[in-house]
PDB file of C-alpha atoms in Angstrom:
ATOM      1  CA  UNK E 268      37.404  -2.262  76.805  1.00 50.00           C
ATOM      2  CA  UNK E 269      39.333  -3.709  73.878  1.00 59.00           C
ATOM      3  CA  UNK E 270      37.284  -6.007  71.671  1.00 72.00           C
ATOM      4  CA  UNK E 271      38.808  -9.404  70.834  1.00 84.00           C
ATOM      5  CA  UNK E 272      40.489 -10.057  67.504  1.00 93.00           C
ATOM      6  CA  UNK E 273      40.003 -13.514  66.072  1.00 97.00           C
ATOM      7  CA  UNK E 274      42.423 -15.136  63.626  1.00 98.00           C
ATOM      8  CA  UNK E 275      41.113 -17.968  61.439  1.00 98.00           C
ATOM      9  CA  UNK E 276      43.125 -20.250  59.155  1.00 98.00           C
ATOM     10  CA  UNK E 277      41.223 -22.588  56.798  1.00 98.00           C
ATOM     11  CA  UNK E 278      42.831 -25.151  54.471  1.00 98.00           C
ATOM     12  CA  UNK E 279      41.975 -25.807  50.854  1.00 98.00           C
ATOM     13  CA  UNK E 280      40.511 -29.169  49.957  1.00 98.00           C
ATOM     14  CA  UNK E 281      39.989 -31.498  47.031  1.00 98.00           C
ATOM     15  CA  UNK E 282      36.736 -33.447  46.755  1.00 97.00           C
ATOM     16  CA  UNK E 283      35.451 -36.505  44.875  1.00 96.00           C
ATOM     17  CA  UNK E 284      38.998 -37.903  44.470  1.00 97.00           C
ATOM     18  CA  UNK E 285      37.962 -39.612  41.265  1.00 96.00           C
ATOM     19  CA  UNK E 286      34.974 -41.888  41.871  1.00 97.00           C
ATOM     20  CA  UNK E 287      33.825 -40.885  45.381  1.00 96.00           C
ATOM     21  CA  UNK E 288      31.357 -38.253  44.176  1.00 94.00           C
ATOM     22  CA  UNK E 289      30.310 -35.888  47.010  1.00 91.00           C
ATOM     23  CA  UNK E 290      31.532 -38.435  49.583  1.00 94.00           C
ATOM     24  CA  UNK E 291      35.309 -38.097  50.037  1.00 97.00           C
ATOM     25  CA  UNK E 292      37.406 -34.969  50.459  1.00 98.00           C
ATOM     26  CA  UNK E 293      40.976 -34.294  51.516  1.00 98.00           C
ATOM     27  CA  UNK E 294      42.440 -31.188  53.191  1.00 98.00           C
ATOM     28  CA  UNK E 295      45.485 -29.548  51.572  1.00 98.00           C
ATOM     29  CA  UNK E 296      48.197 -27.348  53.063  1.00 97.00           C
ATOM     30  CA  UNK E 297      47.220 -24.232  51.114  1.00 98.00           C
ATOM     31  CA  UNK E 298      45.333 -21.939  53.489  1.00 98.00           C
ATOM     32  CA  UNK E 299      43.157 -18.843  53.537  1.00 98.00           C
ATOM     33  CA  UNK E 300      43.466 -16.575  56.561  1.00 98.00           C
ATOM     34  CA  UNK E 301      41.033 -14.074  58.053  1.00 98.00           C
ATOM     35  CA  UNK E 302      40.860 -11.726  61.022  1.00 97.00           C
ATOM     36  CA  UNK E 303      37.630 -10.669  62.721  1.00 97.00           C
ATOM     37  CA  UNK E 304      37.051  -7.783  65.100  1.00 95.00           C
ATOM     38  CA  UNK E 305      33.898  -6.113  66.372  1.00 93.00           C
ATOM     39  CA  UNK E 306      34.845  -2.582  65.441  1.00 88.00           C
ATOM     40  CA  UNK E 307      33.250   0.115  63.332  1.00 75.00           C
ATOM     41  CA  UNK E 308      32.048   2.026  61.692  1.00 83.00           C
ATOM     42  CA  UNK E 309      29.851  -0.304  59.680  1.00 91.00           C
ATOM     43  CA  UNK E 310      30.734  -3.501  57.864  1.00 93.00           C
ATOM     44  CA  UNK E 311      34.385  -3.147  56.875  1.00 94.00           C
ATOM     45  CA  UNK E 312      35.631  -6.014  54.679  1.00 95.00           C
ATOM     46  CA  UNK E 313      39.053  -6.063  53.061  1.00 95.00           C
ATOM     47  CA  UNK E 314      40.336  -8.770  50.728  1.00 97.00           C
ATOM     48  CA  UNK E 315      43.901  -9.457  49.638  1.00 97.00           C
ATOM     49  CA  UNK E 316      45.279 -12.165  47.387  1.00 97.00           C
ATOM     50  CA  UNK E 317      43.223 -14.514  45.247  1.00 96.00           C
ATOM     51  CA  UNK E 318      39.948 -13.019  44.055  1.00 94.00           C
ATOM     52  CA  UNK E 319      40.634  -9.592  45.539  1.00 94.00           C
ATOM     53  CA  UNK E 320      39.426  -7.895  42.360  1.00 93.00           C
ATOM     54  CA  UNK E 321      36.176  -9.893  42.214  1.00 92.00           C
ATOM     55  CA  UNK E 322      34.905 -10.400  45.750  1.00 94.00           C
ATOM     56  CA  UNK E 323      32.327  -7.996  47.264  1.00 92.00           C
ATOM     57  CA  UNK E 324      33.200  -5.812  50.254  1.00 90.00           C
ATOM     58  CA  UNK E 325      29.651  -5.561  51.591  1.00 88.00           C
ATOM     59  CA  UNK E 326      26.915  -7.726  53.103  1.00 89.00           C
ATOM     60  CA  UNK E 327      26.876 -10.082  50.106  1.00 92.00           C
ATOM     61  CA  UNK E 328      30.415 -11.209  50.856  1.00 95.00           C
ATOM     62  CA  UNK E 329      30.237 -14.924  51.645  1.00 96.00           C
ATOM     63  CA  UNK E 330      32.379 -14.606  54.765  1.00 97.00           C
ATOM     64  CA  UNK E 331      29.981 -12.033  56.218  1.00 97.00           C
ATOM     65  CA  UNK E 332      26.935 -14.051  55.152  1.00 97.00           C
ATOM     66  CA  UNK E 333      28.349 -16.946  57.178  1.00 97.00           C
ATOM     67  CA  UNK E 334      28.913 -14.634  60.143  1.00 97.00           C
ATOM     68  CA  UNK E 335      25.293 -13.527  59.932  1.00 97.00           C
ATOM     69  CA  UNK E 336      24.091 -17.148  59.788  1.00 97.00           C
ATOM     70  CA  UNK E 337      25.798 -17.996  63.081  1.00 98.00           C
ATOM     71  CA  UNK E 338      24.268 -14.982  64.820  1.00 97.00           C
ATOM     72  CA  UNK E 339      20.844 -15.988  63.491  1.00 97.00           C
ATOM     73  CA  UNK E 340      21.365 -19.516  64.830  1.00 97.00           C
ATOM     74  CA  UNK E 341      21.897 -18.222  68.372  1.00 96.00           C
ATOM     75  CA  UNK E 342      19.108 -15.628  68.024  1.00 96.00           C
ATOM     76  CA  UNK E 343      21.452 -12.659  68.173  1.00 94.00           C
ATOM     77  CA  UNK E 344      21.317  -9.604  65.922  1.00 93.00           C
ATOM     78  CA  UNK E 345      24.097  -9.861  63.333  1.00 91.00           C
ATOM     79  CA  UNK E 346      26.938  -7.390  63.827  1.00 89.00           C
ATOM     80  CA  UNK E 347      26.691  -4.146  61.894  1.00 88.00           C
ATOM     81  CA  UNK E 348      30.049  -2.850  63.152  1.00 92.00           C
ATOM     82  CA  UNK E 349      32.571  -5.514  62.205  1.00 94.00           C
ATOM     83  CA  UNK E 350      35.998  -5.504  60.610  1.00 95.00           C
ATOM     84  CA  UNK E 351      36.987  -8.531  58.512  1.00 97.00           C
ATOM     85  CA  UNK E 352      40.403  -8.916  56.875  1.00 97.00           C
ATOM     86  CA  UNK E 353      40.731 -11.757  54.367  1.00 98.00           C
ATOM     87  CA  UNK E 354      44.011 -12.977  52.898  1.00 98.00           C
ATOM     88  CA  UNK E 355      43.189 -15.555  50.245  1.00 98.00           C
ATOM     89  CA  UNK E 356      45.658 -18.086  48.879  1.00 98.00           C
ATOM     90  CA  UNK E 357      43.052 -20.505  47.484  1.00 98.00           C
ATOM     91  CA  UNK E 358      42.124 -19.538  43.896  1.00 96.00           C
ATOM     92  CA  UNK E 359      38.432 -18.877  43.280  1.00 95.00           C
ATOM     93  CA  UNK E 360      36.343 -21.292  41.201  1.00 91.00           C
ATOM     94  CA  UNK E 361      39.204 -23.747  41.105  1.00 94.00           C
ATOM     95  CA  UNK E 362      37.936 -27.002  42.564  1.00 94.00           C
ATOM     96  CA  UNK E 363      39.979 -26.414  45.732  1.00 97.00           C
ATOM     97  CA  UNK E 364      37.085 -25.469  48.008  1.00 96.00           C
ATOM     98  CA  UNK E 365      37.478 -21.680  47.962  1.00 96.00           C
ATOM     99  CA  UNK E 366      33.807 -21.023  48.750  1.00 96.00           C
ATOM    100  CA  UNK E 367      33.820 -23.674  51.483  1.00 97.00           C
ATOM    101  CA  UNK E 368      36.876 -22.002  53.004  1.00 98.00           C
ATOM    102  CA  UNK E 369      35.135 -18.619  52.931  1.00 98.00           C
ATOM    103  CA  UNK E 370      31.969 -20.026  54.521  1.00 98.00           C
ATOM    104  CA  UNK E 371      33.946 -21.837  57.197  1.00 98.00           C
ATOM    105  CA  UNK E 372      36.070 -18.784  57.980  1.00 98.00           C
ATOM    106  CA  UNK E 373      32.912 -16.758  58.612  1.00 98.00           C
ATOM    107  CA  UNK E 374      31.263 -19.484  60.662  1.00 98.00           C
ATOM    108  CA  UNK E 375      34.311 -20.018  62.868  1.00 98.00           C
ATOM    109  CA  UNK E 376      35.026 -16.317  63.185  1.00 97.00           C
ATOM    110  CA  UNK E 377      31.501 -15.573  64.350  1.00 97.00           C
ATOM    111  CA  UNK E 378      31.474 -18.587  66.651  1.00 97.00           C
ATOM    112  CA  UNK E 379      34.671 -17.351  68.296  1.00 96.00           C
ATOM    113  CA  UNK E 380      33.341 -13.798  68.684  1.00 95.00           C
ATOM    114  CA  UNK E 381      30.288 -15.241  70.448  1.00 95.00           C
ATOM    115  CA  UNK E 382      32.336 -17.406  72.818  1.00 94.00           C
ATOM    116  CA  UNK E 383      32.128 -20.710  70.885  1.00 96.00           C
ATOM    117  CA  UNK E 384      28.480 -21.667  71.482  1.00 97.00           C
ATOM    118  CA  UNK E 385      28.337 -23.966  68.409  1.00 97.00           C
ATOM    119  CA  UNK E 386      29.884 -27.430  68.246  1.00 96.00           C
ATOM    120  CA  UNK E 387      31.668 -28.629  65.084  1.00 95.00           C
ATOM    121  CA  UNK E 388      28.690 -30.779  64.067  1.00 94.00           C
ATOM    122  CA  UNK E 389      26.457 -27.709  63.932  1.00 95.00           C
ATOM    123  CA  UNK E 390      29.143 -25.686  62.142  1.00 96.00           C
ATOM    124  CA  UNK E 391      29.166 -28.446  59.512  1.00 96.00           C
ATOM    125  CA  UNK E 392      25.378 -28.305  59.126  1.00 94.00           C
ATOM    126  CA  UNK E 393      25.307 -24.536  58.760  1.00 96.00           C
ATOM    127  CA  UNK E 394      28.131 -24.691  56.247  1.00 95.00           C
ATOM    128  CA  UNK E 395      26.316 -27.342  54.236  1.00 93.00           C
ATOM    129  CA  UNK E 396      23.284 -25.031  54.129  1.00 92.00           C
ATOM    130  CA  UNK E 397      25.406 -22.215  52.756  1.00 93.00           C
ATOM    131  CA  UNK E 398      27.318 -24.396  50.279  1.00 91.00           C
ATOM    132  CA  UNK E 399      24.656 -26.850  49.169  1.00 86.00           C
ATOM    133  CA  UNK E 400      27.080 -29.726  49.827  1.00 86.00           C
ATOM    134  CA  UNK E 401      29.467 -30.562  52.654  1.00 93.00           C
ATOM    135  CA  UNK E 402      32.461 -32.453  51.269  1.00 95.00           C
ATOM    136  CA  UNK E 403      34.990 -29.625  50.916  1.00 96.00           C
ATOM    137  CA  UNK E 404      33.741 -27.951  54.068  1.00 96.00           C
ATOM    138  CA  UNK E 405      34.087 -31.143  56.134  1.00 97.00           C
ATOM    139  CA  UNK E 406      37.688 -31.702  55.026  1.00 98.00           C
ATOM    140  CA  UNK E 407      38.563 -28.075  55.756  1.00 98.00           C
ATOM    141  CA  UNK E 408      36.892 -28.250  59.168  1.00 98.00           C
ATOM    142  CA  UNK E 409      38.385 -31.526  60.412  1.00 98.00           C
ATOM    143  CA  UNK E 410      41.541 -31.841  58.300  1.00 98.00           C
ATOM    144  CA  UNK E 411      42.828 -34.983  56.616  1.00 98.00           C
ATOM    145  CA  UNK E 412      40.601 -37.361  54.686  1.00 98.00           C
ATOM    146  CA  UNK E 413      36.891 -37.148  55.466  1.00 97.00           C
ATOM    147  CA  UNK E 414      33.935 -39.329  54.525  1.00 97.00           C
ATOM    148  CA  UNK E 415      30.700 -37.367  54.168  1.00 95.00           C
ATOM    149  CA  UNK E 416      27.364 -39.152  54.551  1.00 90.00           C
ATOM    150  CA  UNK E 417      24.005 -37.693  53.593  1.00 81.00           C
ATOM    151  CA  UNK E 418      20.535 -38.646  54.804  1.00 78.00           C
ATOM    152  CA  UNK E 419      17.159 -36.950  54.384  1.00 73.00           C
ATOM    153  CA  UNK E 420      17.568 -35.118  57.682  1.00 75.00           C
ATOM    154  CA  UNK E 421      21.287 -34.512  58.242  1.00 81.00           C
ATOM    155  CA  UNK E 422      24.831 -34.560  56.934  1.00 84.00           C
ATOM    156  CA  UNK E 423      27.612 -36.160  58.957  1.00 90.00           C
ATOM    157  CA  UNK E 424      31.369 -36.351  58.467  1.00 94.00           C
ATOM    158  CA  UNK E 425      33.745 -39.073  59.585  1.00 95.00           C
ATOM    159  CA  UNK E 426      37.519 -38.455  59.599  1.00 95.00           C
ATOM    160  CA  UNK E 427      39.477 -41.375  58.123  1.00 96.00           C
ATOM    161  CA  UNK E 428      43.078 -42.500  58.434  1.00 94.00           C
ATOM    162  CA  UNK E 429      45.164 -41.156  55.576  1.00 96.00           C
ATOM    163  CA  UNK E 430      48.777 -41.222  54.512  1.00 95.00           C
ATOM    164  CA  UNK E 431      50.654 -38.010  53.668  1.00 95.00           C
ATOM    165  CA  UNK E 432      50.236 -37.209  49.979  1.00 97.00           C
ATOM    166  CA  UNK E 433      52.325 -34.793  47.890  1.00 97.00           C
ATOM    167  CA  UNK E 434      50.302 -33.369  45.022  1.00 98.00           C
ATOM    168  CA  UNK E 435      50.516 -31.209  41.922  1.00 98.00           C
ATOM    169  CA  UNK E 436      47.614 -28.997  40.919  1.00 98.00           C
ATOM    170  CA  UNK E 437      47.161 -27.229  37.590  1.00 98.00           C
ATOM    171  CA  UNK E 438      44.485 -24.578  37.047  1.00 98.00           C
ATOM    172  CA  UNK E 439      43.539 -23.687  33.460  1.00 97.00           C
ATOM    173  CA  UNK E 440      42.543 -20.139  32.588  1.00 94.00           C
ATOM    174  CA  UNK E 441      38.862 -20.978  32.188  1.00 88.00           C
ATOM    175  CA  UNK E 442      35.914 -20.482  34.508  1.00 82.00           C
ATOM    176  CA  UNK E 443      33.572 -23.309  35.393  1.00 79.00           C
ATOM    177  CA  UNK E 444      31.292 -22.800  38.361  1.00 76.00           C
ATOM    178  CA  UNK E 445      30.237 -25.732  40.498  1.00 75.00           C
ATOM    179  CA  UNK E 446      26.636 -24.995  39.488  1.00 78.00           C
ATOM    180  CA  UNK E 447      27.497 -25.186  35.784  1.00 81.00           C
ATOM    181  CA  UNK E 448      29.527 -28.342  36.325  1.00 79.00           C
ATOM    182  CA  UNK E 449      26.643 -30.011  38.155  1.00 82.00           C
ATOM    183  CA  UNK E 450      24.249 -29.016  35.383  1.00 87.00           C
ATOM    184  CA  UNK E 451      26.166 -31.272  32.984  1.00 90.00           C
ATOM    185  CA  UNK E 452      25.461 -34.405  35.017  1.00 93.00           C
ATOM    186  CA  UNK E 453      22.793 -36.837  33.798  1.00 91.00           C
ATOM    187  CA  UNK E 454      19.552 -37.311  35.701  1.00 92.00           C
ATOM    188  CA  UNK E 455      19.901 -41.089  35.475  1.00 94.00           C
ATOM    189  CA  UNK E 456      22.928 -43.389  35.395  1.00 95.00           C
ATOM    190  CA  UNK E 457      23.275 -47.094  34.719  1.00 97.00           C
ATOM    191  CA  UNK E 458      23.578 -49.697  37.456  1.00 97.00           C
ATOM    192  CA  UNK E 459      26.838 -50.843  35.870  1.00 98.00           C
ATOM    193  CA  UNK E 460      28.334 -47.360  36.275  1.00 97.00           C
ATOM    194  CA  UNK E 461      27.158 -47.145  39.898  1.00 97.00           C
ATOM    195  CA  UNK E 462      28.753 -50.506  40.725  1.00 98.00           C
ATOM    196  CA  UNK E 463      31.946 -49.459  38.940  1.00 98.00           C
ATOM    197  CA  UNK E 464      32.192 -46.297  41.031  1.00 97.00           C
ATOM    198  CA  UNK E 465      31.352 -48.015  44.302  1.00 97.00           C
ATOM    199  CA  UNK E 466      34.211 -50.451  43.837  1.00 98.00           C
ATOM    200  CA  UNK E 467      36.645 -47.772  42.769  1.00 98.00           C
ATOM    201  CA  UNK E 468      35.630 -45.427  45.605  1.00 97.00           C
ATOM    202  CA  UNK E 469      36.284 -48.159  48.173  1.00 97.00           C
ATOM    203  CA  UNK E 470      39.624 -48.882  46.514  1.00 98.00           C
ATOM    204  CA  UNK E 471      40.506 -45.172  46.558  1.00 97.00           C
ATOM    205  CA  UNK E 472      39.737 -44.920  50.256  1.00 97.00           C
ATOM    206  CA  UNK E 473      41.978 -47.927  50.968  1.00 97.00           C
ATOM    207  CA  UNK E 474      44.811 -46.604  48.802  1.00 98.00           C
ATOM    208  CA  UNK E 475      44.652 -43.155  50.403  1.00 97.00           C
ATOM    209  CA  UNK E 476      44.932 -44.720  53.833  1.00 96.00           C
ATOM    210  CA  UNK E 477      47.828 -47.008  52.990  1.00 96.00           C
ATOM    211  CA  UNK E 478      49.816 -44.603  50.806  1.00 97.00           C
ATOM    212  CA  UNK E 479      49.714 -46.975  47.818  1.00 97.00           C
ATOM    213  CA  UNK E 480      50.162 -44.692  44.789  1.00 98.00           C
ATOM    214  CA  UNK E 481      49.734 -47.323  42.018  1.00 98.00           C
ATOM    215  CA  UNK E 482      46.518 -48.532  43.675  1.00 98.00           C
ATOM    216  CA  UNK E 483      45.240 -44.963  43.947  1.00 98.00           C
ATOM    217  CA  UNK E 484      46.066 -44.283  40.298  1.00 98.00           C
ATOM    218  CA  UNK E 485      43.942 -47.269  39.281  1.00 97.00           C
ATOM    219  CA  UNK E 486      41.151 -46.429  41.742  1.00 98.00           C
ATOM    220  CA  UNK E 487      40.630 -42.823  40.549  1.00 96.00           C
ATOM    221  CA  UNK E 488      38.844 -43.860  37.354  1.00 96.00           C
ATOM    222  CA  UNK E 489      35.267 -42.628  37.365  1.00 97.00           C
ATOM    223  CA  UNK E 490      32.051 -42.949  35.334  1.00 97.00           C
ATOM    224  CA  UNK E 491      29.622 -40.677  37.171  1.00 96.00           C
ATOM    225  CA  UNK E 492      30.911 -37.123  36.787  1.00 95.00           C
ATOM    226  CA  UNK E 493      34.263 -36.733  35.022  1.00 95.00           C
ATOM    227  CA  UNK E 494      33.131 -38.060  31.613  1.00 95.00           C
ATOM    228  CA  UNK E 495      30.443 -35.357  31.535  1.00 94.00           C
ATOM    229  CA  UNK E 496      32.617 -32.505  32.793  1.00 94.00           C
ATOM    230  CA  UNK E 497      35.852 -33.070  30.904  1.00 94.00           C
ATOM    231  CA  UNK E 498      34.383 -32.095  27.488  1.00 93.00           C
ATOM    232  CA  UNK E 499      33.828 -28.602  28.917  1.00 92.00           C
ATOM    233  CA  UNK E 500      37.537 -28.254  29.772  1.00 94.00           C
ATOM    234  CA  UNK E 501      39.896 -28.203  26.809  1.00 95.00           C
ATOM    235  CA  UNK E 502      43.134 -29.946  27.728  1.00 96.00           C
ATOM    236  CA  UNK E 503      41.986 -31.361  31.072  1.00 97.00           C
ATOM    237  CA  UNK E 504      41.556 -34.914  29.833  1.00 97.00           C
ATOM    238  CA  UNK E 505      44.955 -34.795  28.153  1.00 98.00           C
ATOM    239  CA  UNK E 506      46.532 -33.378  31.334  1.00 98.00           C
ATOM    240  CA  UNK E 507      45.088 -36.215  33.413  1.00 98.00           C
ATOM    241  CA  UNK E 508      46.409 -38.776  30.931  1.00 98.00           C
ATOM    242  CA  UNK E 509      49.842 -37.144  30.881  1.00 98.00           C
ATOM    243  CA  UNK E 510      50.038 -37.372  34.673  1.00 98.00           C
ATOM    244  CA  UNK E 511      48.858 -40.983  34.671  1.00 97.00           C
ATOM    245  CA  UNK E 512      51.568 -41.905  32.174  1.00 97.00           C
ATOM    246  CA  UNK E 513      54.124 -40.700  34.718  1.00 98.00           C
ATOM    247  CA  UNK E 514      52.626 -42.879  37.446  1.00 97.00           C
ATOM    248  CA  UNK E 515      50.531 -40.216  39.139  1.00 98.00           C
ATOM    249  CA  UNK E 516      46.956 -40.625  40.398  1.00 98.00           C
ATOM    250  CA  UNK E 517      45.122 -37.839  38.605  1.00 98.00           C
ATOM    251  CA  UNK E 518      41.658 -36.456  38.075  1.00 98.00           C
ATOM    252  CA  UNK E 519      39.541 -33.349  38.321  1.00 97.00           C
ATOM    253  CA  UNK E 520      39.767 -31.588  41.655  1.00 97.00           C
ATOM    254  CA  UNK E 521      36.154 -31.433  42.750  1.00 94.00           C
ATOM    255  CA  UNK E 522      34.048 -30.197  39.853  1.00 91.00           C
ATOM    256  CA  UNK E 523      37.107 -28.647  38.186  1.00 92.00           C
ATOM    257  CA  UNK E 524      38.314 -26.805  36.276  1.00 95.00           C
ATOM    258  CA  UNK E 525      41.570 -27.610  38.069  1.00 97.00           C
ATOM    259  CA  UNK E 526      43.300 -30.972  37.737  1.00 98.00           C
ATOM    260  CA  UNK E 527      45.060 -32.601  40.700  1.00 98.00           C
ATOM    261  CA  UNK E 528      47.661 -35.353  40.606  1.00 98.00           C
ATOM    262  CA  UNK E 529      48.918 -37.255  43.641  1.00 98.00           C
ATOM    263  CA  UNK E 530      52.553 -38.099  43.044  1.00 98.00           C
ATOM    264  CA  UNK E 531      55.607 -39.747  44.539  1.00 95.00           C
ATOM    265  CA  UNK E 532      58.207 -37.532  46.214  1.00 90.00           C
ATOM    266  CA  UNK E 533      60.616 -36.157  43.645  1.00 91.00           C
ATOM    267  CA  UNK E 534      58.175 -36.526  40.743  1.00 94.00           C
ATOM    268  CA  UNK E 535      56.313 -33.255  41.218  1.00 96.00           C
ATOM    269  CA  UNK E 536      58.231 -31.197  38.677  1.00 97.00           C
ATOM    270  CA  UNK E 537      57.934 -33.770  35.887  1.00 98.00           C
ATOM    271  CA  UNK E 538      54.201 -34.248  36.435  1.00 98.00           C
ATOM    272  CA  UNK E 539      53.564 -30.514  36.610  1.00 98.00           C
ATOM    273  CA  UNK E 540      55.472 -29.904  33.378  1.00 98.00           C
ATOM    274  CA  UNK E 541      53.597 -32.683  31.562  1.00 98.00           C
ATOM    275  CA  UNK E 542      50.195 -31.470  32.739  1.00 98.00           C
ATOM    276  CA  UNK E 543      50.851 -27.858  31.803  1.00 98.00           C
ATOM    277  CA  UNK E 544      52.201 -28.916  28.411  1.00 98.00           C
ATOM    278  CA  UNK E 545      48.986 -30.838  27.744  1.00 98.00           C
ATOM    279  CA  UNK E 546      46.934 -27.714  28.340  1.00 97.00           C
ATOM    280  CA  UNK E 547      49.302 -25.585  26.284  1.00 97.00           C
ATOM    281  CA  UNK E 548      48.835 -27.913  23.315  1.00 97.00           C
ATOM    282  CA  UNK E 549      45.156 -26.894  23.427  1.00 96.00           C
ATOM    283  CA  UNK E 550      46.168 -23.205  23.673  1.00 96.00           C
ATOM    284  CA  UNK E 551      45.070 -22.988  27.317  1.00 97.00           C
ATOM    285  CA  UNK E 552      47.275 -21.073  29.737  1.00 97.00           C
ATOM    286  CA  UNK E 553      47.635 -22.375  33.281  1.00 97.00           C
ATOM    287  CA  UNK E 554      48.901 -21.749  36.771  1.00 97.00           C
ATOM    288  CA  UNK E 555      50.340 -24.516  38.925  1.00 98.00           C
ATOM    289  CA  UNK E 556      50.883 -25.296  42.615  1.00 98.00           C
ATOM    290  CA  UNK E 557      52.645 -28.068  44.498  1.00 97.00           C
ATOM    291  CA  UNK E 558      51.370 -28.885  47.966  1.00 95.00           C
ATOM    292  CA  UNK E 559      50.547 -31.799  50.233  1.00 96.00           C
ATOM    293  CA  UNK E 560      47.641 -33.204  52.161  1.00 97.00           C
ATOM    294  CA  UNK E 561      47.345 -32.034  55.746  1.00 97.00           C
ATOM    295  CA  UNK E 562      45.816 -33.503  58.871  1.00 97.00           C
ATOM    296  CA  UNK E 563      45.365 -29.992  60.282  1.00 97.00           C
ATOM    297  CA  UNK E 564      41.853 -28.658  60.004  1.00 97.00           C
ATOM    298  CA  UNK E 565      40.679 -25.086  60.391  1.00 98.00           C
ATOM    299  CA  UNK E 566      42.121 -23.152  63.329  1.00 97.00           C
ATOM    300  CA  UNK E 567      40.700 -20.354  65.462  1.00 95.00           C
ATOM    301  CA  UNK E 568      43.025 -18.194  67.589  1.00 95.00           C
ATOM    302  CA  UNK E 569      42.351 -15.257  69.888  1.00 91.00           C
ATOM    303  CA  UNK E 570      44.863 -12.484  69.148  1.00 83.00           C
TER     304      UNK E 570
END
């Protein structure tokens, strides 16, 4: 009997969106793809595209670790004869949710192989366990703009209305892990900075929903994480300013090192050029993408 082949597509995402630290994330139309099949011999993992030279092809691969976590959740032995094919378009360590996409691909692939026993809410919880936070994963899972709420006992995600947003993204040739970026954050912050961010986060959510670019550009100012992370990233502050001067709403994408700018249609090329030039003035080479927000979350298809 032929074993099923499962095709998974998972979008990239950008989190924080300026002031909404760990609470808002937006799915983007740049997607990783993966195929899963229960076939041997052994654990056969192949990776093409972004990160192909760095990612493990054995049990430590994050996609397989997520597969194993689903099988553990339903009290099944994890598969030892499985073929996984990954085609990655999301750059690693970029602030575009590459690890969240890998975790979610494994979770959804395993869930499909098992006949879909897990609901999205449980997929989100398992992903948050693997990732340590749920913002990117929630946006990739549900699509669109997502509000993530944390309590002592659970993490929940609420999809929000959102306009369509064209964006420019510039990735400098430096590495900054999420763990290292979080290590820069202070243990205590002032009440004034908290109030500042609360107001700006609410304004950002409203602007994202209405499609108001000038309002979003003003709302993306932040005092809780970007001031501490930008000194680690030569040229990033200048790139954000260059985009803002052209009317874009710009900031770090997640923890960085990439910078994202939401723009008006027709302004992508000018903003991209200005952002890359700002990095180049600090002798930092870059890569750039143009894409848009997407309401389409992760997809699972039986081949």
